[in-house]
mmCIF file of C-alpha atoms and ligand atoms in Angstrom:
data_model
loop_
_atom_site.group_PDB
_atom_site.id
_atom_site.type_symbol
_atom_site.label_atom_id
_atom_site.label_comp_id
_atom_site.label_asym_id
_atom_site.label_seq_id
_atom_site.Cartn_x
_atom_site.Cartn_y
_atom_site.Cartn_z
ATOM 1 C CA MET A 1 89.088 147.256 197.262
ATOM 2 C CA ASN A 2 86.042 148.455 199.181
ATOM 3 C CA SER A 3 86.091 151.795 200.945
ATOM 4 C CA LEU A 4 85.346 150.340 204.367
ATOM 5 C CA ALA A 5 88.604 148.367 204.322
ATOM 6 C CA VAL A 6 90.576 151.484 203.417
ATOM 7 C CA ASP A 7 88.934 153.442 206.205
ATOM 8 C CA THR A 8 89.773 150.815 208.837
ATOM 9 C CA GLU A 9 93.342 150.764 207.586
ATOM 10 C CA GLN A 10 93.795 154.505 208.035
ATOM 11 C CA LYS A 11 91.914 155.032 211.279
ATOM 12 C CA PRO A 12 92.898 152.850 214.226
ATOM 13 C CA ASP A 13 89.732 153.788 216.108
ATOM 14 C CA THR A 14 86.946 151.492 215.107
ATOM 15 C CA GLN A 15 83.803 150.041 216.473
ATOM 16 C CA PHE A 16 85.687 147.239 218.257
ATOM 17 C CA PRO A 17 85.042 147.084 222.004
ATOM 18 C CA ILE A 18 87.892 147.947 224.384
ATOM 19 C CA PRO A 19 89.104 144.635 225.870
ATOM 20 C CA ALA A 20 88.715 144.164 229.624
ATOM 21 C CA GLY A 21 91.671 145.073 231.829
ATOM 22 C CA VAL A 22 93.301 147.613 229.537
ATOM 23 C CA PHE A 23 93.493 151.394 229.559
ATOM 24 C CA ALA A 24 92.223 153.239 226.464
ATOM 25 C CA GLU A 25 94.269 156.449 226.156
ATOM 26 C CA THR A 26 94.218 159.404 223.778
ATOM 27 C CA VAL A 27 97.184 160.314 221.577
ATOM 28 C CA THR A 28 98.304 163.912 222.203
ATOM 29 C CA ALA A 29 101.306 164.239 219.861
ATOM 30 C CA VAL A 30 103.129 162.289 217.139
ATOM 31 C CA LYS A 31 106.584 163.042 215.723
ATOM 32 C CA HIS A 32 108.183 161.213 212.794
ATOM 33 C CA TYR A 33 111.987 161.152 212.653
ATOM 34 C CA THR A 34 112.700 158.907 209.666
ATOM 35 C CA ASP A 35 110.740 156.439 207.548
ATOM 36 C CA ARG A 36 111.624 153.863 210.242
ATOM 37 C CA LEU A 37 111.218 155.820 213.504
ATOM 38 C CA PHE A 38 108.565 157.881 215.275
ATOM 39 C CA SER A 39 107.582 158.903 218.783
ATOM 40 C CA PHE A 40 104.184 159.607 220.274
ATOM 41 C CA ARG A 41 102.712 160.919 223.487
ATOM 42 C CA MET A 42 99.380 160.018 225.031
ATOM 43 C CA THR A 43 97.314 160.692 228.119
ATOM 44 C CA ARG A 44 98.287 158.879 231.312
ATOM 45 C CA PRO A 45 95.643 157.172 233.453
ATOM 46 C CA GLN A 46 95.582 158.748 236.905
ATOM 47 C CA SER A 47 95.952 155.401 238.633
ATOM 48 C CA PHE A 48 98.901 154.274 236.474
ATOM 49 C CA ARG A 49 102.228 154.094 238.344
ATOM 50 C CA PHE A 50 105.545 152.835 236.965
ATOM 51 C CA ARG A 51 109.257 153.010 237.660
ATOM 52 C CA SER A 52 111.410 154.896 235.137
ATOM 53 C CA GLY A 53 112.833 152.332 232.671
ATOM 54 C CA GLU A 54 109.883 149.908 232.760
ATOM 55 C CA PHE A 55 107.827 148.757 229.778
ATOM 56 C CA VAL A 56 104.128 148.119 229.087
ATOM 57 C CA MET A 57 102.135 146.237 226.460
ATOM 58 C CA ILE A 58 100.690 148.554 223.801
ATOM 59 C CA GLY A 59 97.977 147.833 221.220
ATOM 60 C CA LEU A 60 95.281 149.442 219.047
ATOM 61 C CA PRO A 61 91.499 149.052 219.194
ATOM 62 C CA ASN A 62 91.439 147.818 215.597
ATOM 63 C CA ALA A 63 90.456 144.166 216.097
ATOM 64 C CA GLU A 64 88.369 141.932 218.329
ATOM 65 C CA LYS A 65 91.631 140.594 219.788
ATOM 66 C CA PRO A 66 94.185 143.397 219.372
ATOM 67 C CA VAL A 67 97.883 142.674 218.909
ATOM 68 C CA PHE A 68 99.951 143.896 221.883
ATOM 69 C CA ARG A 69 103.706 144.523 221.865
ATOM 70 C CA ALA A 70 106.172 145.450 224.623
ATOM 71 C CA TYR A 71 107.050 149.153 224.600
ATOM 72 C CA SER A 72 109.415 150.923 226.968
ATOM 73 C CA ILE A 73 107.889 153.990 228.512
ATOM 74 C CA ALA A 74 110.213 156.776 227.335
ATOM 75 C CA SER A 75 108.794 159.431 229.642
ATOM 76 C CA PRO A 76 109.868 159.689 233.277
ATOM 77 C CA SER A 77 107.602 158.590 236.106
ATOM 78 C CA TRP A 78 106.764 162.201 237.078
ATOM 79 C CA ASP A 79 105.451 163.159 233.633
ATOM 80 C CA GLU A 80 101.678 163.615 233.417
ATOM 81 C CA GLU A 81 101.670 162.073 229.928
ATOM 82 C CA LEU A 82 103.265 158.888 228.557
ATOM 83 C CA GLU A 83 105.806 158.907 225.717
ATOM 84 C CA PHE A 84 106.915 156.047 223.455
ATOM 85 C CA PHE A 85 109.587 155.753 220.752
ATOM 86 C CA SER A 86 108.768 153.217 218.071
ATOM 87 C CA ILE A 87 110.136 151.540 215.010
ATOM 88 C CA LYS A 88 107.942 151.204 211.890
ATOM 89 C CA VAL A 89 108.092 147.665 210.611
ATOM 90 C CA PRO A 90 106.677 147.313 207.075
ATOM 91 C CA GLY A 91 103.837 144.807 207.383
ATOM 92 C CA GLY A 92 104.374 144.563 211.179
ATOM 93 C CA PRO A 93 101.141 143.462 212.906
ATOM 94 C CA LEU A 94 101.147 146.448 215.263
ATOM 95 C CA THR A 95 103.545 149.088 213.902
ATOM 96 C CA GLU A 96 102.053 149.017 210.404
ATOM 97 C CA HIS A 97 98.950 150.607 211.992
ATOM 98 C CA LEU A 98 100.526 152.357 214.983
ATOM 99 C CA GLN A 99 102.711 154.505 212.693
ATOM 100 C CA LYS A 100 99.507 156.075 211.301
ATOM 101 C CA ILE A 101 98.122 157.309 214.624
ATOM 102 C CA GLN A 102 97.276 160.969 215.019
ATOM 103 C CA PRO A 103 96.369 163.202 217.966
ATOM 104 C CA GLY A 104 92.899 162.247 219.186
ATOM 105 C CA ASP A 105 93.239 158.543 218.294
ATOM 106 C CA THR A 106 92.982 155.822 220.924
ATOM 107 C CA VAL A 107 95.888 153.587 222.015
ATOM 108 C CA LEU A 108 95.385 150.609 224.322
ATOM 109 C CA MET A 109 97.737 149.850 227.194
ATOM 110 C CA ARG A 110 97.762 146.841 229.515
ATOM 111 C CA LYS A 111 97.697 147.856 233.142
ATOM 112 C CA LYS A 112 100.878 146.313 234.536
ATOM 113 C CA PRO A 113 104.294 147.835 233.842
ATOM 114 C CA THR A 114 107.386 145.672 234.356
ATOM 115 C CA GLY A 115 111.072 145.473 233.436
ATOM 116 C CA THR A 116 114.663 145.171 234.594
ATOM 117 C CA LEU A 117 116.106 148.495 233.426
ATOM 118 C CA VAL A 118 115.348 150.143 236.744
ATOM 119 C CA LEU A 119 117.599 151.737 239.348
ATOM 120 C CA ASP A 120 116.308 149.255 241.948
ATOM 121 C CA ALA A 121 118.015 146.381 240.092
ATOM 122 C CA LEU A 122 121.470 147.961 240.439
ATOM 123 C CA LYS A 123 123.772 148.154 243.446
ATOM 124 C CA PRO A 124 124.820 151.673 244.447
ATOM 125 C CA GLY A 125 127.646 153.107 242.314
ATOM 126 C CA LYS A 126 129.250 156.304 241.074
ATOM 127 C CA ARG A 127 128.745 156.224 237.283
ATOM 128 C CA LEU A 128 125.769 154.860 235.367
ATOM 129 C CA PHE A 129 126.372 153.693 231.767
ATOM 130 C CA LEU A 130 123.292 153.347 229.536
ATOM 131 C CA PHE A 131 124.183 151.459 226.336
ATOM 132 C CA SER A 132 121.593 151.470 223.521
ATOM 133 C CA THR A 133 121.095 150.816 219.842
ATOM 134 C CA GLY A 134 118.114 152.133 217.839
ATOM 135 C CA THR A 135 114.860 152.336 219.810
ATOM 136 C CA GLY A 136 116.722 150.743 222.724
ATOM 137 C CA ILE A 137 117.259 154.334 223.866
ATOM 138 C CA ALA A 138 113.567 154.540 224.915
ATOM 139 C CA PRO A 139 113.857 153.228 228.508
ATOM 140 C CA PHE A 140 116.894 155.454 229.005
ATOM 141 C CA ALA A 141 114.899 158.469 227.856
ATOM 142 C CA SER A 142 112.883 157.752 230.988
ATOM 143 C CA VAL A 143 115.868 157.025 233.272
ATOM 144 C CA ILE A 144 117.818 160.183 232.301
ATOM 145 C CA ARG A 145 114.756 162.333 233.035
ATOM 146 C CA ASP A 146 114.306 160.919 236.531
ATOM 147 C CA PRO A 147 115.800 163.100 239.296
ATOM 148 C CA GLU A 148 116.484 159.950 241.355
ATOM 149 C CA THR A 149 119.083 158.893 238.763
ATOM 150 C CA TYR A 150 121.171 161.963 239.587
ATOM 151 C CA GLU A 151 120.649 161.525 243.308
ATOM 152 C CA LYS A 152 122.076 158.015 243.054
ATOM 153 C CA PHE A 153 124.868 158.593 240.511
ATOM 154 C CA GLU A 154 127.592 161.217 240.112
ATOM 155 C CA GLN A 155 127.739 160.772 236.342
ATOM 156 C CA VAL A 156 125.331 159.319 233.759
ATOM 157 C CA ILE A 157 126.752 158.223 230.389
ATOM 158 C CA LEU A 158 124.216 157.525 227.638
ATOM 159 C CA THR A 159 125.350 155.916 224.383
ATOM 160 C CA GLN A 160 123.329 155.260 221.259
ATOM 161 C CA THR A 161 124.423 153.532 218.067
ATOM 162 C CA CYS A 162 122.232 153.618 214.966
ATOM 163 C CA ARG A 163 122.812 152.889 211.310
ATOM 164 C CA GLN A 164 121.986 156.362 209.976
ATOM 165 C CA LEU A 165 122.651 159.872 211.306
ATOM 166 C CA ALA A 166 118.944 160.825 211.114
ATOM 167 C CA GLU A 167 118.130 157.962 213.510
ATOM 168 C CA LEU A 168 120.165 159.700 216.228
ATOM 169 C CA GLU A 169 117.914 162.778 216.180
ATOM 170 C CA TYR A 170 115.474 161.609 218.875
ATOM 171 C CA GLY A 171 118.370 161.049 221.302
ATOM 172 C CA ARG A 172 120.058 164.327 220.397
ATOM 173 C CA GLN A 173 116.868 166.306 221.061
ATOM 174 C CA LEU A 174 116.166 164.299 224.206
ATOM 175 C CA VAL A 175 119.531 165.127 225.764
ATOM 176 C CA GLU A 176 119.391 168.767 224.663
ATOM 177 C CA ASN A 177 115.864 169.233 226.035
ATOM 178 C CA THR A 178 116.659 167.418 229.271
ATOM 179 C CA LYS A 179 119.669 169.649 229.928
ATOM 180 C CA ALA A 180 117.638 172.768 229.095
ATOM 181 C CA ASP A 181 114.539 171.749 231.061
ATOM 182 C CA GLU A 182 113.872 174.061 233.973
ATOM 183 C CA LEU A 183 113.034 171.270 236.395
ATOM 184 C CA MET A 184 115.601 168.712 235.225
ATOM 185 C CA SER A 185 118.610 171.004 234.691
ATOM 186 C CA GLU A 186 118.819 171.476 238.434
ATOM 187 C CA PHE A 187 119.426 167.757 238.919
ATOM 188 C CA VAL A 188 121.365 167.063 235.731
ATOM 189 C CA GLY A 189 123.889 169.924 235.897
ATOM 190 C CA ASP A 190 126.919 168.643 233.991
ATOM 191 C CA LYS A 191 126.419 165.024 235.082
ATOM 192 C CA LEU A 192 124.870 163.783 231.821
ATOM 193 C CA LEU A 193 127.181 162.747 228.946
ATOM 194 C CA PHE A 194 125.952 161.536 225.550
ATOM 195 C CA HIS A 195 127.888 159.572 222.948
ATOM 196 C CA ALA A 196 126.132 158.926 219.635
ATOM 197 C CA SER A 197 127.460 157.113 216.585
ATOM 198 C CA ALA A 198 126.025 156.270 213.175
ATOM 199 C CA THR A 199 127.664 153.087 211.935
ATOM 200 C CA ARG A 200 126.802 153.384 208.258
ATOM 201 C CA GLU A 201 127.452 157.016 207.394
ATOM 202 C CA GLY A 202 129.377 160.134 208.360
ATOM 203 C CA GLU A 203 132.430 160.503 210.571
ATOM 204 C CA THR A 204 131.447 157.723 212.973
ATOM 205 C CA ARG A 205 130.942 155.093 210.256
ATOM 206 C CA GLY A 206 131.865 151.675 211.664
ATOM 207 C CA HIS A 207 131.887 152.906 215.280
ATOM 208 C CA ARG A 208 129.794 150.287 217.057
ATOM 209 C CA VAL A 209 129.715 150.870 220.800
ATOM 210 C CA THR A 210 131.328 147.474 221.338
ATOM 211 C CA ALA A 211 134.368 148.517 219.276
ATOM 212 C CA LEU A 212 134.485 151.874 221.067
ATOM 213 C CA ILE A 213 134.556 150.150 224.462
ATOM 214 C CA GLU A 214 137.257 147.728 223.368
ATOM 215 C CA ASN A 215 139.540 150.275 221.744
ATOM 216 C CA GLY A 216 138.887 152.828 224.487
ATOM 217 C CA LYS A 217 137.648 155.518 222.097
ATOM 218 C CA LEU A 218 134.352 155.884 223.966
ATOM 219 C CA PHE A 219 136.192 156.952 227.115
ATOM 220 C CA GLU A 220 138.720 159.079 225.216
ATOM 221 C CA ASP A 221 135.959 160.940 223.350
ATOM 222 C CA LEU A 222 134.140 161.713 226.595
ATOM 223 C CA GLY A 223 137.267 162.383 228.654
ATOM 224 C CA ILE A 224 136.373 159.789 231.294
ATOM 225 C CA ALA A 225 138.043 156.741 232.884
ATOM 226 C CA PRO A 226 137.437 153.257 231.375
ATOM 227 C CA LEU A 227 134.844 150.856 232.814
ATOM 228 C CA ASP A 228 135.397 149.724 236.389
ATOM 229 C CA PRO A 229 132.988 147.326 238.140
ATOM 230 C CA GLU A 230 133.897 148.825 241.516
ATOM 231 C CA THR A 231 132.365 152.211 240.695
ATOM 232 C CA ASP A 232 130.328 151.706 237.532
ATOM 233 C CA ARG A 233 126.849 150.335 236.883
ATOM 234 C CA ALA A 234 125.336 149.673 233.464
ATOM 235 C CA MET A 235 122.045 149.090 231.658
ATOM 236 C CA ILE A 236 121.857 147.634 228.136
ATOM 237 C CA CYS A 237 118.986 147.811 225.633
ATOM 238 C CA GLY A 238 119.254 146.948 221.937
ATOM 239 C CA SER A 239 119.246 144.113 219.439
ATOM 240 C CA MET A 240 120.003 140.556 220.576
ATOM 241 C CA ALA A 241 123.430 140.637 218.896
ATOM 242 C CA MET A 242 124.323 143.913 220.612
ATOM 243 C CA LEU A 243 123.082 142.723 224.016
ATOM 244 C CA LYS A 244 125.177 139.574 223.807
ATOM 245 C CA GLU A 245 128.331 141.423 222.837
ATOM 246 C CA VAL A 246 128.024 144.167 225.434
ATOM 247 C CA GLU A 247 127.175 141.574 228.106
ATOM 248 C CA ALA A 248 130.317 139.614 227.182
ATOM 249 C CA LEU A 249 132.408 142.783 227.401
ATOM 250 C CA LEU A 250 130.983 143.615 230.825
ATOM 251 C CA ASP A 251 131.335 140.020 232.087
ATOM 252 C CA SER A 252 134.980 139.955 231.027
ATOM 253 C CA ARG A 253 135.571 143.149 233.016
ATOM 254 C CA GLY A 254 134.100 141.686 236.205
ATOM 255 C CA PHE A 255 130.536 143.032 236.013
ATOM 256 C CA VAL A 256 127.665 140.762 237.137
ATOM 257 C CA GLU A 257 124.109 140.784 235.789
ATOM 258 C CA GLY A 258 121.489 141.847 238.322
ATOM 259 C CA ALA A 259 117.702 141.688 238.568
ATOM 260 C CA ASN A 260 114.915 143.278 240.594
ATOM 261 C CA SER A 261 115.175 140.429 243.108
ATOM 262 C CA LYS A 262 118.987 140.487 243.147
ATOM 263 C CA PRO A 263 120.557 143.872 242.358
ATOM 264 C CA ASP A 264 124.073 143.791 240.906
ATOM 265 C CA THR A 265 126.364 145.775 238.607
ATOM 266 C CA TYR A 266 124.485 145.622 235.277
ATOM 267 C CA VAL A 267 121.018 144.874 233.870
ATOM 268 C CA VAL A 268 119.683 143.908 230.440
ATOM 269 C CA GLU A 269 116.183 144.034 228.926
ATOM 270 C CA ARG A 270 115.347 141.095 226.687
ATOM 271 C CA ALA A 271 111.614 141.760 226.253
ATOM 272 C CA PHE A 272 112.049 143.601 222.953
ATOM 273 C CA VAL A 273 114.329 141.138 221.255
ATOM 274 C CA ASP A 274 112.879 139.324 218.211
HETATM 275 P P1 A2P B 301 126.025 148.075 212.048
HETATM 276 O O1 A2P B 301 125.528 149.176 211.162
HETATM 277 O O2 A2P B 301 127.502 147.945 212.048
HETATM 278 O O3 A2P B 301 125.327 146.758 211.811
HETATM 279 P P2 A2P B 301 120.140 147.084 213.780
HETATM 280 O O4 A2P B 301 119.271 148.074 213.051
HETATM 281 O O5 A2P B 301 120.693 146.003 212.929
HETATM 282 O O6 A2P B 301 119.527 146.595 215.058
HETATM 283 O O7 A2P B 301 121.414 147.919 214.231
HETATM 284 C C1 A2P B 301 121.317 149.095 214.985
HETATM 285 C C2 A2P B 301 122.704 149.543 215.347
HETATM 286 O O8 A2P B 301 123.318 148.540 216.170
HETATM 287 C C3 A2P B 301 123.600 149.675 214.115
HETATM 288 O O9 A2P B 301 124.405 150.818 214.298
HETATM 289 C C4 A2P B 301 124.419 148.400 214.133
HETATM 290 O O10 A2P B 301 125.688 148.531 213.570
HETATM 291 C C5 A2P B 301 124.565 148.170 215.629
HETATM 292 N N1 A2P B 301 124.841 146.780 215.949
HETATM 293 C C6 A2P B 301 124.341 145.683 215.345
HETATM 294 N N2 A2P B 301 124.832 144.559 215.901
HETATM 295 C C7 A2P B 301 125.661 144.954 216.878
HETATM 296 C C8 A2P B 301 126.494 144.281 217.815
HETATM 297 N N3 A2P B 301 126.566 142.951 217.836
HETATM 298 N N4 A2P B 301 127.215 145.012 218.688
HETATM 299 C C9 A2P B 301 127.159 146.358 218.656
HETATM 300 N N5 A2P B 301 126.398 147.064 217.808
HETATM 301 C C10 A2P B 301 125.667 146.383 216.926
#
């Protein structure tokens, strides 16, 4: 193995030119949660605007034609930096390298944000349910830190299901910090509820959100009324299997999928699904 190859492997910044039409931003912080999950923050271009819940295409300047992948922006639209929450896929074309980034490194971002997990795609309602598995919590990390969410809804219920307890740490810290944040606490008050379950260990073993909706335990645990399409709105982000099952549960309860062009009672993001 020659040393040049090793160097390129460890340092995403190389001599490759920045492709046209993309922002080149600087990493400001990286936090690893487990051997499968990490988050990072980077500078935000002054001209870059997005709606909380949208995603962008992210890449690294480590090839002539860099690999880009869809990443939800986890930070709210008012934040002066951008935050992302990522999985580490062994041998994954992007995450294999992205997981090694450090403050000071460069990350590429395409200029146009997009996505359906936005307040604009939902009709007005009283309660907002945000159902996620794994890194599917990322767009909701943005939505629950947006004051507009609390102006539009009386209650916001975030759920996250992961395999392991340690994978729930990002969400736990997110909710705790959001409630404690000087700016946000004024809007959030006691409106934000969080339900987390690890399906493969601990007390919540086997508690998929789908089962918790069906057997009513989700609502019992939180002390709230069951789902009602008259008053409730929902966003879903997770694996394909989870999306399908939660969609079916919502459909059977009278919810209707909406879109930016046609707001309705729930929205789904399919951009991240394999
Ligand atoms: P489980 O441990 O019972 O498979 P994954 O890493 O496979 O995407 O799973 C992330 C989380 O989503 C896990 O807690 C997993 O539960 C759960 N999950 C997987 N498939 C579904 C589904 N169809 N409905 C609800 N939750 C699901």
